[in-house]
GROMACS .gro file of C-alpha atoms in nm:
model
  289
    1MET     CA    1   0.000   0.000   0.000
    2PHE     CA    2   0.282   0.238   0.083
    3LYS     CA    3   0.520   0.140  -0.194
    4ILE     CA    4   0.653   0.456  -0.361
    5ILE     CA    5   0.876   0.488  -0.666
    6PRO     CA    6   1.219   0.631  -0.572
    7HIS     CA    7   1.185   0.974  -0.733
    8ALA     CA    8   0.842   1.025  -0.580
    9LYS     CA    9   0.947   0.905  -0.235
   10LYS     CA   10   1.140   1.218  -0.135
   11PHE     CA   11   0.872   1.441  -0.284
   12TRP     CA   12   0.617   1.291  -0.047
   13ILE     CA   13   0.844   1.307   0.254
   14TYR     CA   14   0.918   1.675   0.216
   15GLY     CA   15   0.646   1.815  -0.005
   16ALA     CA   16   0.324   1.616  -0.025
   17ALA     CA   17   0.143   1.881   0.176
   18ALA     CA   18   0.305   2.177   0.003
   19ALA     CA   19  -0.025   2.253  -0.166
   20MET     CA   20  -0.141   2.377   0.174
   21ILE     CA   21   0.106   2.664   0.159
   22ILE     CA   22  -0.128   2.952   0.094
   23ALA     CA   23   0.081   3.256   0.178
   24SER     CA   24   0.375   3.374  -0.032
   25SER     CA   25   0.551   3.530   0.266
   26SER     CA   26   0.665   3.184   0.374
   27THR     CA   27   0.832   3.139   0.039
   28MET     CA   28   1.037   3.448   0.115
   29VAL     CA   29   1.136   3.315   0.456
   30TYR     CA   30   1.287   3.004   0.302
   31ALA     CA   31   1.428   3.179  -0.004
   32LEU     CA   32   1.622   3.418   0.218
   33ASN     CA   33   1.753   3.165   0.470
   34ASP     CA   34   2.046   2.951   0.359
   35ASN     CA   35   2.011   2.734   0.669
   36ILE     CA   36   1.685   2.577   0.551
   37PRO     CA   37   1.728   2.330   0.262
   38ALA     CA   38   1.471   2.335  -0.014
   39ASN     CA   39   1.334   1.993   0.078
   40ALA     CA   40   1.279   2.101   0.438
   41SER     CA   41   1.096   2.418   0.340
   42ALA     CA   42   0.807   2.228   0.187
   43SER     CA   43   0.714   2.063   0.511
   44THR     CA   44   0.801   2.334   0.758
   45ALA     CA   45   0.634   2.610   0.559
   46LEU     CA   46   0.308   2.436   0.637
   47SER     CA   47   0.303   2.640   0.954
   48THR     CA   48   0.148   2.929   0.762
   49ALA     CA   49  -0.161   2.719   0.699
   50VAL     CA   50  -0.210   2.620   1.062
   51GLN     CA   51  -0.456   2.812   1.277
   52ARG     CA   52  -0.347   2.942   1.618
   53ASN     CA   53  -0.256   2.675   1.870
   54ASN     CA   54  -0.504   2.704   2.157
   55GLN     CA   55  -0.273   2.540   2.406
   56THR     CA   56  -0.175   2.784   2.679
   57GLN     CA   57   0.189   2.893   2.670
   58SER     CA   58   0.385   3.007   2.973
   59ALA     CA   59   0.429   3.385   2.994
   60THR     CA   60   0.806   3.340   2.986
   61PRO     CA   61   0.984   3.041   2.828
   62GLN     CA   62   1.164   2.830   3.087
   63VAL     CA   63   1.472   2.758   2.874
   64ILE     CA   64   1.752   3.016   2.866
   65LEU     CA   65   2.046   2.900   2.657
   66GLY     CA   66   2.370   3.051   2.533
   67TYR     CA   67   2.289   3.078   2.164
   68ASN     CA   68   2.359   3.380   1.944
   69LEU     CA   69   2.041   3.530   1.797
   70VAL     CA   70   2.018   3.672   1.445
   71ASP     CA   71   1.691   3.856   1.373
   72LEU     CA   72   1.647   3.821   0.998
   73SER     CA   73   1.337   4.042   1.004
   74LYS     CA   74   1.562   4.345   1.061
   75GLY     CA   75   1.829   4.279   0.800
   76SER     CA   76   1.837   4.354   0.429
   77PRO     CA   77   1.805   4.050   0.202
   78ASP     CA   78   2.127   3.928   0.047
   79PRO     CA   79   2.145   4.062  -0.313
   80GLU     CA   80   2.203   3.716  -0.459
   81ARG     CA   81   1.912   3.560  -0.274
   82LYS     CA   82   1.694   3.861  -0.357
   83GLN     CA   83   1.773   3.811  -0.725
   84ALA     CA   84   1.706   3.437  -0.700
   85PHE     CA   85   1.363   3.504  -0.554
   86LYS     CA   86   1.280   3.760  -0.824
   87THR     CA   87   1.401   3.514  -1.087
   88LYS     CA   88   1.148   3.263  -0.959
   89LEU     CA   89   0.876   3.524  -0.991
   90SER     CA   90   0.987   3.599  -1.346
   91LEU     CA   91   0.899   3.243  -1.448
   92ASN     CA   92   0.543   3.374  -1.464
   93LYS     CA   93   0.554   3.524  -1.813
   94ASN     CA   94   0.241   3.727  -1.744
   95LEU     CA   95   0.423   3.949  -1.494
   96THR     CA   96   0.595   4.268  -1.603
   97PRO     CA   97   0.923   4.375  -1.436
   98GLU     CA   98   0.726   4.640  -1.247
   99GLU     CA   99   0.476   4.381  -1.122
  100ILE     CA  100   0.759   4.149  -1.015
  101GLU     CA  101   0.916   4.429  -0.812
  102GLU     CA  102   0.580   4.516  -0.659
  103LYS     CA  103   0.516   4.155  -0.559
  104TYR     CA  104   0.866   4.122  -0.419
  105GLN     CA  105   0.824   4.433  -0.204
  106ALA     CA  106   0.482   4.313  -0.084
  107VAL     CA  107   0.622   3.976   0.019
  108LEU     CA  108   0.924   4.140   0.180
  109ALA     CA  109   0.690   4.356   0.389
  110ASN     CA  110   0.529   4.038   0.519
  111THR     CA  111   0.859   3.936   0.678
  112ILE     CA  112   0.844   4.223   0.928
  113PRO     CA  113   0.654   4.168   1.258
  114GLY     CA  114   0.391   4.411   1.386
  115ASP     CA  115   0.306   4.550   1.725
  116LYS     CA  116   0.094   4.247   1.818
  117ASP     CA  117   0.374   3.999   1.751
  118ILE     CA  118   0.629   3.865   1.995
  119SER     CA  119   0.990   3.965   1.937
  120ALA     CA  120   1.256   3.755   1.771
  121GLU     CA  121   1.413   3.706   2.115
  122GLN     CA  122   1.087   3.570   2.255
  123ALA     CA  123   1.025   3.352   1.950
  124ALA     CA  124   1.374   3.201   1.977
  125ALA     CA  125   1.319   3.128   2.347
  126TYR     CA  126   0.988   2.952   2.278
  127ALA     CA  127   1.146   2.760   1.988
  128ALA     CA  128   1.441   2.656   2.203
  129GLU     CA  129   1.210   2.538   2.481
  130ILE     CA  130   1.019   2.321   2.232
  131LEU     CA  131   1.328   2.180   2.063
  132VAL     CA  132   1.499   2.098   2.393
  133LYS     CA  133   1.194   1.893   2.491
  134ALA     CA  134   1.176   1.727   2.149
  135TYR     CA  135   1.545   1.656   2.089
  136ARG     CA  136   1.724   1.709   2.425
  137VAL     CA  137   1.987   1.927   2.257
  138ASP     CA  138   2.209   2.186   2.429
  139PHE     CA  139   2.207   2.504   2.218
  140THR     CA  140   2.509   2.662   2.386
  141GLY     CA  141   2.727   2.805   2.111
  142TYR     CA  142   2.458   2.770   1.843
  143THR     CA  143   2.332   3.048   1.619
  144ALA     CA  144   1.955   3.098   1.611
  145GLU     CA  145   1.821   3.263   1.295
  146ALA     CA  146   1.468   3.395   1.339
  147SER     CA  147   1.249   3.471   1.036
  148PHE     CA  148   0.903   3.625   1.055
  149SER     CA  149   0.620   3.535   0.817
  150ARG     CA  150   0.287   3.712   0.785
  151SER     CA  151   0.001   3.521   0.624
  152SER     CA  152  -0.333   3.609   0.467
  153VAL     CA  153  -0.486   3.329   0.675
  154PRO     CA  154  -0.621   3.468   1.003
  155ASN     CA  155  -0.422   3.385   1.316
  156SER     CA  156  -0.144   3.210   1.126
  157ASP     CA  157   0.145   3.460   1.132
  158ASN     CA  158   0.456   3.288   1.265
  159TRP     CA  159   0.823   3.297   1.348
  160THR     CA  160   1.052   3.024   1.215
  161VAL     CA  161   1.376   2.977   1.409
  162VAL     CA  162   1.668   2.767   1.283
  163PHE     CA  163   1.941   2.664   1.526
  164HIS     CA  164   2.277   2.567   1.377
  165THR     CA  165   2.644   2.556   1.465
  166SER     CA  166   2.937   2.708   1.278
  167ASN     CA  167   3.022   2.358   1.159
  168ASP     CA  168   3.009   2.358   0.778
  169ASP     CA  169   2.987   1.979   0.764
  170LYS     CA  170   2.678   1.887   0.564
  171SER     CA  171   2.598   1.614   0.814
  172ALA     CA  172   2.575   1.863   1.104
  173LYS     CA  173   2.230   1.863   1.259
  174ARG     CA  174   2.012   2.172   1.236
  175TYR     CA  175   1.697   2.222   1.441
  176LEU     CA  176   1.393   2.420   1.335
  177ALA     CA  177   1.073   2.528   1.505
  178SER     CA  178   0.787   2.745   1.383
  179VAL     CA  179   0.581   2.915   1.652
  180ASP     CA  180   0.270   3.132   1.654
  181SER     CA  181   0.375   3.496   1.630
  182VAL     CA  182   0.143   3.606   1.914
  183SER     CA  183   0.135   3.317   2.163
  184GLY     CA  184   0.464   3.143   2.087
  185ALA     CA  185   0.275   2.813   2.058
  186LEU     CA  186   0.423   2.528   1.857
  187LEU     CA  187   0.327   2.488   1.491
  188THR     CA  188   0.602   2.263   1.352
  189ALA     CA  189   0.939   2.131   1.465
  190SER     CA  190   1.203   1.935   1.280
  191CYS     CA  191   1.562   1.817   1.270
  192TYR     CA  192   1.757   1.797   0.942
  193ASP     CA  193   2.097   1.828   0.775
  194PHE     CA  194   2.230   1.905   0.427
  195SER     CA  195   2.368   1.560   0.348
  196TYR     CA  196   2.047   1.453   0.171
  197ALA     CA  197   2.151   1.096   0.240
  198ASP     CA  198   1.886   0.826   0.220
  199VAL     CA  199   1.792   0.707   0.568
  200ILE     CA  200   1.669   0.349   0.583
  201SER     CA  201   1.446   0.258   0.875
  202GLN     CA  202   1.470  -0.109   0.966
  203ASN     CA  203   1.159  -0.316   1.042
  204PRO     CA  204   0.910  -0.025   1.026
  205GLN     CA  205   0.620  -0.262   1.103
  206ASP     CA  206   0.754  -0.319   1.455
  207PRO     CA  207   0.505  -0.184   1.716
  208ALA     CA  208   0.800  -0.020   1.891
  209TRP     CA  209   0.790   0.257   1.631
  210GLU     CA  210   0.438   0.365   1.724
  211LYS     CA  211   0.521   0.336   2.094
  212LYS     CA  212   0.820   0.570   2.046
  213ALA     CA  213   0.606   0.811   1.841
  214LEU     CA  214   0.345   0.836   2.115
  215ALA     CA  215   0.615   0.898   2.375
  216ASP     CA  216   0.765   1.175   2.161
  217ILE     CA  217   0.427   1.344   2.113
  218THR     CA  218   0.339   1.314   2.481
  219GLN     CA  219   0.651   1.499   2.591
  220LEU     CA  220   0.535   1.808   2.400
  221LEU     CA  221   0.180   1.816   2.538
  222PRO     CA  222   0.053   2.029   2.827
  223GLU     CA  223  -0.039   1.832   3.139
  224ASN     CA  224  -0.412   1.877   3.082
  225ILE     CA  225  -0.404   1.735   2.726
  226SER     CA  226  -0.379   1.363   2.651
  227ILE     CA  227  -0.376   1.127   2.352
  228VAL     CA  228  -0.710   0.956   2.293
  229SER     CA  229  -0.627   0.760   1.975
  230SER     CA  230  -0.345   0.712   1.729
  231LYS     CA  231  -0.295   0.589   1.376
  232VAL     CA  232   0.009   0.483   1.172
  233ILE     CA  233  -0.034   0.650   0.834
  234ALA     CA  234   0.294   0.537   0.674
  235ALA     CA  235   0.553   0.273   0.756
  236THR     CA  236   0.827   0.198   0.502
  237PRO     CA  237   1.207   0.167   0.518
  238GLU     CA  238   1.237   0.476   0.295
  239ILE     CA  239   0.990   0.704   0.470
  240GLY     CA  240   1.018   0.574   0.822
  241VAL     CA  241   0.706   0.568   1.036
  242SER     CA  242   0.450   0.849   1.051
  243VAL     CA  243   0.197   0.851   1.333
  244VAL     CA  244  -0.098   1.084   1.389
  245SER     CA  245  -0.258   1.112   1.732
  246SER     CA  246  -0.590   1.277   1.811
  247LEU     CA  247  -0.591   1.465   2.141
  248SER     CA  248  -0.842   1.511   2.418
  249ASP     CA  249  -0.914   1.873   2.319
  250GLY     CA  250  -1.007   1.782   1.960
  251SER     CA  251  -0.672   1.874   1.810
  252ALA     CA  252  -0.411   1.635   1.668
  253PHE     CA  253  -0.036   1.587   1.657
  254ALA     CA  254   0.175   1.409   1.395
  255VAL     CA  255   0.535   1.291   1.404
  256ARG     CA  256   0.757   1.111   1.153
  257LEU     CA  257   1.034   0.888   1.289
  258THR     CA  258   1.333   0.768   1.090
  259GLY     CA  259   1.662   0.586   1.121
  260GLU     CA  260   1.825   0.340   1.356
  261ASN     CA  261   1.732   0.540   1.668
  262LYS     CA  262   1.377   0.618   1.559
  263GLU     CA  263   1.455   0.990   1.566
  264ALA     CA  264   1.172   1.240   1.517
  265ALA     CA  265   1.239   1.409   1.183
  266THR     CA  266   0.928   1.631   1.189
  267TYR     CA  267   0.643   1.722   1.422
  268GLN     CA  268   0.327   1.908   1.326
  269TYR     CA  269   0.035   2.030   1.535
  270PHE     CA  270  -0.322   2.037   1.393
  271PRO     CA  271  -0.544   2.255   1.616
  272GLY     CA  272  -0.861   2.161   1.426
  273GLY     CA  273  -0.786   1.790   1.410
  274TYR     CA  274  -0.582   1.600   1.154
  275ASP     CA  275  -0.660   1.722   0.802
  276GLY     CA  276  -0.511   1.433   0.602
  277SER     CA  277  -0.217   1.633   0.470
  278TRP     CA  278   0.039   1.371   0.575
  279ASP     CA  279  -0.144   1.088   0.397
  280ILE     CA  280   0.011   0.931   0.090
  281SER     CA  281  -0.333   0.856  -0.047
  282PRO     CA  282  -0.582   1.137  -0.123
  283VAL     CA  283  -0.740   1.311   0.176
  284THR     CA  284  -1.062   1.147   0.293
  285VAL     CA  285  -1.321   1.218   0.558
  286ASN     CA  286  -1.178   0.937   0.769
  287GLY     CA  287  -0.872   1.124   0.898
  288VAL     CA  288  -0.783   1.115   1.265
  289GLY     CA  289  -0.890   1.413   1.472
   0.00000   0.00000   0.00000
């Protein structure tokens, strides 16, 4: 059922739900950040399509770590990356150079937070708190790059924060979290590198995978929220194991595990219940949540 041809496999892993990306400002976030690979942007940019997480956040994040913060919402885009983004826009032959510039400026404006939004410092603290719980990583000495994204979808503006070291090794782990721009609540979280190596997950049908997935989801939930049901939606050596859990408040959480240690590659929160976007097969009315 889950057999996928090789060239389609990676597309599903990183981009099957890319059709949900409904705000161009997210495209700018990823186009202007060299620390997010193209295949990661498809899945993490989904945060723009997620409504506000209704889980209560603490007024002040509990994790204070020695990372160096870079607020990308205040800097000028790199000329080369700016040109690359405008080149992508120029692929639409119906746009004049003036229209391309206008669209670029409009999207650029959507990368600047407003008065209602938390600061880059606050967003990085919330992101760090989430990622420490998810991956138990010490961010001392890391650089945190915070990018803001405004969306046309109500209550879906967000900050995306990427934590990375100065290590240029393509196998070096990078950690990413997108949080609601007002509450700091989790939207998506992931761990990735630039090696693009195929990761084979052994014996994905083993029940231990789902058990690990549920434990990983549970560690990110508030004390008053619990898992009421779960469903394995994919289990292959190439993809790993993806599990969706419906929660006691009507929302849902998904996680994809891969590799020898069953590491969580990506988390996503669904405040309105699971919408089917992680399914390999077409979305049906029978999704969890």
